[in-house]
Amino acid sequence: MTKFNYPTYPTRHGYMTEQIQRAYILAAIEKKVLPVDAHRMAQIISLEASNDITKPIQFWQLYSVLGPERIVAIVSDFYTRVFADEDWFASAFARIGGIEHHINTQSAMWVDVMGGGPAYHGGDFRLNFHHTHNAIQVMNDKGAALWTKLMLQTLDACAHHMTDDPRVRIALNTFLTHFMGKYAQEFDFENKSFFGATNPPVKRKLNFMKMTTEAIEALTEEELREALAEHGVDTAKYPGKQDLVNKAQML
C-alpha cells in the first residue's frame, strides 16, 4: 500500500482560501457530504492533506500534494486546448490576453484556493469582476459545456501530474464541480457539468458515551444504524429509531 508523507509542499492561506472553504463546507453540510460540525474538524479545515488514504483530500489541501509546478502544468494544458478551439470561444480569452496571461492568472487562482498562499490578488471580487466584465460572453450554457469538455480532456491527459494518490483527481473534480455550480448560480445558466467522481461523504465516528441524550436523539435513523454498526451492534435487532437510541445510550 502506498504511504504518504504530506505536506510535500508548505501551505498558507491565500486571499480566497478561507472564504471558499466556508462556502463549500456549508454547501457540503446541506448535501450531507460533510457532518454538521465539519468547520470544527481538524482533518477538514487543515490545509494539509491527510496521510490516511481513507480520508478524502479537500481541494484547499491540494497544494500540499501537488505544489506549484504540477498546478501550472495542468492549467497550461487546459489553455493550450482553449486557444486551439473554436474561434467564438478562444476569442473571448484572446481578447483579454495571450495564453501566458491566462495560464499565470488561472494558476494563481488555483494556488490561492488550494492552500499555496496569497497568489490571486483581489480574491473573489477580482474573480467576479473578470467573469462579469471580461468573460461574460462564455458565462452561459454553451460556454460552460465547451469549457467542461476541454477541462475533462485536460484532466485525463494530465493524470501523470496528479501523483500516485488516487484522491487527487477526485479532489480536483470536487473543486471544479463546486466552482461550476457557483458560476451557474451567479450567471443563471443550467449546470450540466460533470468532471467525474467527487469527494465521498465524511463519516463521523460517534462516541455515544460522550454524547447527551438530546444529541443522540437528534441523529437520523441512518446515522444511528451506521454508528452502531461501527460499534459491532447488529442493528437488525432494533427495528425503530427509539430502539436504536436506547441501544446507543447503553453503550
Short mmCIF file of N, CA and C in Angstrom, two decimals, residues 72-186:
data_model
loop_
_atom_site.label_atom_id
_atom_site.label_comp_id
_atom_site.label_asym_id
_atom_site.label_seq_id
_atom_site.Cartn_x
_atom_site.Cartn_y
_atom_site.Cartn_z
N VAL A 72 0.53 24.44 -12.39
CA VAL A 72 0.77 25.22 -13.62
C VAL A 72 0.71 24.32 -14.84
N ALA A 73 1.23 23.11 -14.74
CA ALA A 73 1.22 22.18 -15.88
C ALA A 73 -0.21 21.82 -16.29
N ILE A 74 -1.08 21.58 -15.31
CA ILE A 74 -2.48 21.25 -15.61
C ILE A 74 -3.19 22.44 -16.26
N VAL A 75 -3.00 23.61 -15.68
CA VAL A 75 -3.64 24.82 -16.23
C VAL A 75 -3.10 25.12 -17.63
N SER A 76 -1.81 24.91 -17.85
CA SER A 76 -1.20 25.15 -19.17
C SER A 76 -1.82 24.25 -20.23
N ASP A 77 -2.02 23.00 -19.88
CA ASP A 77 -2.64 22.06 -20.82
C ASP A 77 -4.03 22.54 -21.21
N PHE A 78 -4.78 23.02 -20.20
CA PHE A 78 -6.14 23.48 -20.47
C PHE A 78 -6.15 24.66 -21.43
N TYR A 79 -5.34 25.67 -21.18
CA TYR A 79 -5.39 26.86 -22.03
C TYR A 79 -4.79 26.62 -23.42
N THR A 80 -3.93 25.64 -23.54
CA THR A 80 -3.47 25.24 -24.87
C THR A 80 -4.66 24.73 -25.68
N ARG A 81 -5.53 23.99 -25.03
CA ARG A 81 -6.74 23.49 -25.70
C ARG A 81 -7.72 24.63 -26.00
N VAL A 82 -7.87 25.56 -25.05
CA VAL A 82 -8.78 26.68 -25.24
C VAL A 82 -8.39 27.51 -26.47
N PHE A 83 -7.12 27.85 -26.56
CA PHE A 83 -6.66 28.72 -27.64
C PHE A 83 -6.62 28.00 -28.99
N ALA A 84 -6.73 26.68 -28.97
CA ALA A 84 -6.74 25.92 -30.23
C ALA A 84 -8.16 25.53 -30.64
N ASP A 85 -9.16 25.95 -29.87
CA ASP A 85 -10.54 25.52 -30.13
C ASP A 85 -11.29 26.52 -31.00
N GLU A 86 -12.62 26.42 -30.99
CA GLU A 86 -13.46 27.23 -31.86
C GLU A 86 -13.23 28.72 -31.63
N ASP A 87 -13.29 29.49 -32.72
CA ASP A 87 -12.96 30.92 -32.67
C ASP A 87 -13.84 31.69 -31.69
N TRP A 88 -15.16 31.39 -31.67
CA TRP A 88 -16.05 32.14 -30.79
C TRP A 88 -15.66 32.00 -29.33
N PHE A 89 -15.08 30.81 -29.00
CA PHE A 89 -14.69 30.52 -27.63
C PHE A 89 -13.29 31.07 -27.35
N ALA A 90 -12.34 30.74 -28.20
CA ALA A 90 -10.96 31.17 -28.00
C ALA A 90 -10.84 32.68 -28.01
N SER A 91 -11.63 33.34 -28.87
CA SER A 91 -11.52 34.80 -28.99
C SER A 91 -11.93 35.51 -27.70
N ALA A 92 -12.84 34.89 -26.94
CA ALA A 92 -13.26 35.50 -25.67
C ALA A 92 -12.09 35.59 -24.70
N PHE A 93 -11.17 34.66 -24.81
CA PHE A 93 -9.98 34.66 -23.95
C PHE A 93 -8.87 35.50 -24.56
N ALA A 94 -8.69 35.39 -25.88
CA ALA A 94 -7.63 36.13 -26.56
C ALA A 94 -7.84 37.63 -26.44
N ARG A 95 -9.10 38.05 -26.37
CA ARG A 95 -9.41 39.47 -26.26
C ARG A 95 -8.88 40.05 -24.95
N ILE A 96 -8.79 39.21 -23.93
CA ILE A 96 -8.32 39.65 -22.61
C ILE A 96 -6.80 39.64 -22.54
N GLY A 97 -6.19 38.62 -23.13
CA GLY A 97 -4.74 38.50 -23.09
C GLY A 97 -4.30 37.22 -23.75
N GLY A 98 -3.00 37.07 -23.92
CA GLY A 98 -2.44 35.88 -24.55
C GLY A 98 -2.49 34.67 -23.64
N ILE A 99 -2.05 33.55 -24.16
CA ILE A 99 -2.15 32.30 -23.41
C ILE A 99 -1.36 32.36 -22.10
N GLU A 100 -0.20 33.00 -22.11
CA GLU A 100 0.61 33.07 -20.89
C GLU A 100 -0.10 33.87 -19.80
N HIS A 101 -0.80 34.92 -20.22
CA HIS A 101 -1.57 35.71 -19.24
C HIS A 101 -2.60 34.82 -18.53
N HIS A 102 -3.32 34.03 -19.31
CA HIS A 102 -4.36 33.18 -18.72
C HIS A 102 -3.76 32.07 -17.87
N ILE A 103 -2.67 31.50 -18.31
CA ILE A 103 -2.00 30.46 -17.51
C ILE A 103 -1.57 31.04 -16.17
N ASN A 104 -0.98 32.23 -16.21
CA ASN A 104 -0.48 32.85 -14.97
C ASN A 104 -1.61 33.19 -14.01
N THR A 105 -2.69 33.80 -14.52
CA THR A 105 -3.76 34.23 -13.62
C THR A 105 -4.57 33.05 -13.10
N GLN A 106 -4.86 32.08 -13.98
CA GLN A 106 -5.64 30.92 -13.51
C GLN A 106 -4.83 30.07 -12.55
N SER A 107 -3.55 29.90 -12.81
CA SER A 107 -2.69 29.15 -11.90
C SER A 107 -2.63 29.84 -10.54
N ALA A 108 -2.55 31.18 -10.56
CA ALA A 108 -2.52 31.92 -9.30
C ALA A 108 -3.80 31.71 -8.51
N MET A 109 -4.92 31.70 -9.21
CA MET A 109 -6.20 31.48 -8.53
C MET A 109 -6.25 30.07 -7.93
N TRP A 110 -5.83 29.07 -8.70
CA TRP A 110 -5.82 27.70 -8.19
C TRP A 110 -4.91 27.58 -6.97
N VAL A 111 -3.70 28.10 -7.07
CA VAL A 111 -2.75 28.03 -5.97
C VAL A 111 -3.33 28.69 -4.72
N ASP A 112 -3.95 29.85 -4.89
CA ASP A 112 -4.53 30.60 -3.79
C ASP A 112 -5.62 29.79 -3.09
N VAL A 113 -6.54 29.24 -3.85
CA VAL A 113 -7.65 28.47 -3.27
C VAL A 113 -7.16 27.15 -2.68
N MET A 114 -6.14 26.56 -3.29
CA MET A 114 -5.70 25.22 -2.91
C MET A 114 -4.68 25.20 -1.77
N GLY A 115 -4.45 26.35 -1.14
CA GLY A 115 -3.60 26.36 0.05
C GLY A 115 -2.16 26.73 -0.18
N GLY A 116 -1.88 27.38 -1.29
CA GLY A 116 -0.50 27.74 -1.60
C GLY A 116 -0.11 29.14 -1.19
N GLY A 117 -1.00 29.85 -0.48
CA GLY A 117 -0.68 31.18 -0.03
C GLY A 117 -1.29 32.26 -0.91
N PRO A 118 -1.13 33.53 -0.52
CA PRO A 118 -1.74 34.65 -1.26
C PRO A 118 -1.11 34.83 -2.64
N ALA A 119 -1.82 34.39 -3.66
CA ALA A 119 -1.30 34.45 -5.03
C ALA A 119 -2.23 35.18 -5.98
N TYR A 120 -3.52 35.19 -5.67
CA TYR A 120 -4.51 35.79 -6.57
C TYR A 120 -5.00 37.09 -5.95
N HIS A 121 -4.28 38.17 -6.22
CA HIS A 121 -4.60 39.47 -5.64
C HIS A 121 -6.00 39.92 -6.06
N GLY A 122 -6.77 40.38 -5.10
CA GLY A 122 -8.14 40.81 -5.39
C GLY A 122 -9.17 39.77 -5.02
N GLY A 123 -8.73 38.52 -4.89
CA GLY A 123 -9.59 37.46 -4.41
C GLY A 123 -10.88 37.28 -5.19
N ASP A 124 -11.95 37.00 -4.46
CA ASP A 124 -13.23 36.69 -5.09
C ASP A 124 -13.81 37.90 -5.83
N PHE A 125 -13.54 39.11 -5.35
CA PHE A 125 -14.01 40.30 -6.05
C PHE A 125 -13.40 40.37 -7.45
N ARG A 126 -12.10 40.13 -7.52
CA ARG A 126 -11.42 40.13 -8.82
C ARG A 126 -11.98 39.06 -9.74
N LEU A 127 -12.21 37.88 -9.19
CA LEU A 127 -12.74 36.77 -9.98
C LEU A 127 -14.12 37.11 -10.55
N ASN A 128 -14.98 37.65 -9.71
CA ASN A 128 -16.32 38.02 -10.16
C ASN A 128 -16.28 39.14 -11.20
N PHE A 129 -15.40 40.12 -10.97
CA PHE A 129 -15.27 41.23 -11.91
C PHE A 129 -14.82 40.71 -13.27
N HIS A 130 -13.86 39.79 -13.26
CA HIS A 130 -13.35 39.21 -14.50
C HIS A 130 -14.46 38.52 -15.29
N HIS A 131 -15.25 37.71 -14.61
CA HIS A 131 -16.30 36.97 -15.32
C HIS A 131 -17.43 37.90 -15.79
N THR A 132 -17.73 38.89 -15.00
CA THR A 132 -18.83 39.81 -15.34
C THR A 132 -18.45 40.77 -16.47
N HIS A 133 -17.19 41.23 -16.48
CA HIS A 133 -16.80 42.26 -17.44
C HIS A 133 -15.93 41.75 -18.59
N ASN A 134 -15.17 40.70 -18.36
CA ASN A 134 -14.24 40.22 -19.39
C ASN A 134 -14.71 38.96 -20.10
N ALA A 135 -15.31 38.04 -19.35
CA ALA A 135 -15.62 36.73 -19.91
C ALA A 135 -17.11 36.47 -20.02
N ILE A 136 -17.91 37.53 -19.99
CA ILE A 136 -19.35 37.35 -19.94
C ILE A 136 -19.90 36.59 -21.13
N GLN A 137 -19.25 36.67 -22.30
CA GLN A 137 -19.79 36.01 -23.49
C GLN A 137 -19.71 34.48 -23.42
N VAL A 138 -18.92 33.95 -22.48
CA VAL A 138 -18.86 32.49 -22.35
C VAL A 138 -19.47 32.00 -21.03
N MET A 139 -20.02 32.91 -20.23
CA MET A 139 -20.64 32.53 -18.96
C MET A 139 -22.10 32.17 -19.21
N ASN A 140 -22.31 31.10 -19.96
CA ASN A 140 -23.64 30.65 -20.35
C ASN A 140 -23.60 29.16 -20.61
N ASP A 141 -24.72 28.58 -20.99
CA ASP A 141 -24.80 27.13 -21.22
C ASP A 141 -23.78 26.66 -22.24
N LYS A 142 -23.70 27.36 -23.37
CA LYS A 142 -22.80 26.95 -24.45
C LYS A 142 -21.34 27.05 -24.01
N GLY A 143 -21.00 28.14 -23.36
CA GLY A 143 -19.63 28.32 -22.90
C GLY A 143 -19.25 27.31 -21.83
N ALA A 144 -20.17 27.04 -20.91
CA ALA A 144 -19.90 26.08 -19.83
C ALA A 144 -19.71 24.68 -20.39
N ALA A 145 -20.50 24.33 -21.40
CA ALA A 145 -20.39 22.99 -22.00
C ALA A 145 -19.03 22.78 -22.64
N LEU A 146 -18.56 23.78 -23.39
CA LEU A 146 -17.26 23.63 -24.06
C LEU A 146 -16.12 23.70 -23.05
N TRP A 147 -16.25 24.60 -22.06
CA TRP A 147 -15.24 24.70 -21.00
C TRP A 147 -15.07 23.35 -20.30
N THR A 148 -16.21 22.73 -19.99
CA THR A 148 -16.19 21.44 -19.30
C THR A 148 -15.57 20.36 -20.17
N LYS A 149 -15.92 20.34 -21.44
CA LYS A 149 -15.37 19.35 -22.37
C LYS A 149 -13.84 19.45 -22.42
N LEU A 150 -13.33 20.67 -22.53
CA LEU A 150 -11.88 20.86 -22.62
C LEU A 150 -11.20 20.52 -21.30
N MET A 151 -11.84 20.86 -20.18
CA MET A 151 -11.25 20.55 -18.89
C MET A 151 -11.21 19.05 -18.65
N LEU A 152 -12.23 18.33 -19.08
CA LEU A 152 -12.21 16.87 -18.96
C LEU A 152 -11.06 16.28 -19.76
N GLN A 153 -10.83 16.80 -20.95
CA GLN A 153 -9.70 16.34 -21.76
C GLN A 153 -8.39 16.61 -21.04
N THR A 154 -8.29 17.77 -20.42
CA THR A 154 -7.09 18.13 -19.66
C THR A 154 -6.87 17.20 -18.48
N LEU A 155 -7.93 16.95 -17.72
CA LEU A 155 -7.79 16.09 -16.54
C LEU A 155 -7.33 14.69 -16.94
N ASP A 156 -7.87 14.17 -18.03
CA ASP A 156 -7.47 12.84 -18.48
C ASP A 156 -6.03 12.83 -18.98
N ALA A 157 -5.64 13.90 -19.69
CA ALA A 157 -4.29 13.97 -20.25
C ALA A 157 -3.24 14.24 -19.20
N CYS A 158 -3.65 14.82 -18.07
CA CYS A 158 -2.69 15.24 -17.04
C CYS A 158 -2.66 14.31 -15.83
N ALA A 159 -3.11 13.10 -16.01
CA ALA A 159 -3.11 12.14 -14.90
C ALA A 159 -1.71 11.99 -14.29
N HIS A 160 -0.68 12.11 -15.12
CA HIS A 160 0.70 11.93 -14.63
C HIS A 160 1.14 13.09 -13.74
N HIS A 161 0.40 14.20 -13.77
CA HIS A 161 0.72 15.32 -12.89
C HIS A 161 0.01 15.21 -11.53
N MET A 162 -0.81 14.19 -11.36
CA MET A 162 -1.64 14.09 -10.16
C MET A 162 -1.07 13.16 -9.11
N THR A 163 0.19 12.81 -9.23
CA THR A 163 0.91 11.90 -8.32
C THR A 163 0.24 10.53 -8.32
N ASP A 164 0.66 9.67 -7.43
CA ASP A 164 0.08 8.33 -7.36
C ASP A 164 -1.01 8.24 -6.30
N ASP A 165 -1.48 9.39 -5.83
CA ASP A 165 -2.56 9.41 -4.84
C ASP A 165 -3.89 9.52 -5.58
N PRO A 166 -4.71 8.46 -5.54
CA PRO A 166 -5.97 8.46 -6.30
C PRO A 166 -6.97 9.51 -5.83
N ARG A 167 -6.74 10.07 -4.65
CA ARG A 167 -7.67 11.07 -4.12
C ARG A 167 -7.53 12.42 -4.81
N VAL A 168 -6.38 12.64 -5.49
CA VAL A 168 -6.11 13.95 -6.09
C VAL A 168 -7.11 14.27 -7.19
N ARG A 169 -7.32 13.33 -8.12
CA ARG A 169 -8.26 13.59 -9.21
C ARG A 169 -9.66 13.83 -8.66
N ILE A 170 -10.05 13.09 -7.64
CA ILE A 170 -11.38 13.27 -7.06
C ILE A 170 -11.49 14.65 -6.41
N ALA A 171 -10.42 15.10 -5.75
CA ALA A 171 -10.43 16.43 -5.14
C ALA A 171 -10.50 17.51 -6.21
N LEU A 172 -9.81 17.32 -7.33
CA LEU A 172 -9.89 18.26 -8.44
C LEU A 172 -11.30 18.30 -9.02
N ASN A 173 -11.91 17.13 -9.15
CA ASN A 173 -13.30 17.08 -9.62
C ASN A 173 -14.22 17.87 -8.68
N THR A 174 -13.98 17.72 -7.39
CA THR A 174 -14.79 18.41 -6.39
C THR A 174 -14.61 19.92 -6.50
N PHE A 175 -13.38 20.35 -6.65
CA PHE A 175 -13.04 21.76 -6.83
C PHE A 175 -13.76 22.35 -8.05
N LEU A 176 -13.66 21.68 -9.17
CA LEU A 176 -14.27 22.16 -10.41
C LEU A 176 -15.79 22.13 -10.34
N THR A 177 -16.33 21.10 -9.73
CA THR A 177 -17.78 20.98 -9.57
C THR A 177 -18.33 22.11 -8.71
N HIS A 178 -17.61 22.41 -7.63
CA HIS A 178 -18.05 23.49 -6.75
C HIS A 178 -18.06 24.83 -7.48
N PHE A 179 -17.00 25.13 -8.20
CA PHE A 179 -16.91 26.43 -8.87
C PHE A 179 -17.88 26.52 -10.04
N MET A 180 -18.08 25.43 -10.76
CA MET A 180 -19.04 25.50 -11.86
C MET A 180 -20.46 25.71 -11.31
N GLY A 181 -20.77 25.11 -10.19
CA GLY A 181 -22.06 25.35 -9.56
C GLY A 181 -22.20 26.80 -9.12
N LYS A 182 -21.14 27.36 -8.60
CA LYS A 182 -21.13 28.77 -8.19
C LYS A 182 -21.40 29.68 -9.38
N TYR A 183 -20.72 29.41 -10.51
CA TYR A 183 -20.89 30.24 -11.70
C TYR A 183 -22.28 30.07 -12.30
N ALA A 184 -22.79 28.86 -12.30
CA ALA A 184 -24.13 28.62 -12.85
C ALA A 184 -25.17 29.41 -12.08
N GLN A 185 -25.01 29.47 -10.77
CA GLN A 185 -25.95 30.23 -9.95
C GLN A 185 -25.80 31.73 -10.19
N GLU A 186 -24.57 32.20 -10.27
CA GLU A 186 -24.32 33.63 -10.42
C GLU A 186 -24.73 34.16 -11.80
#
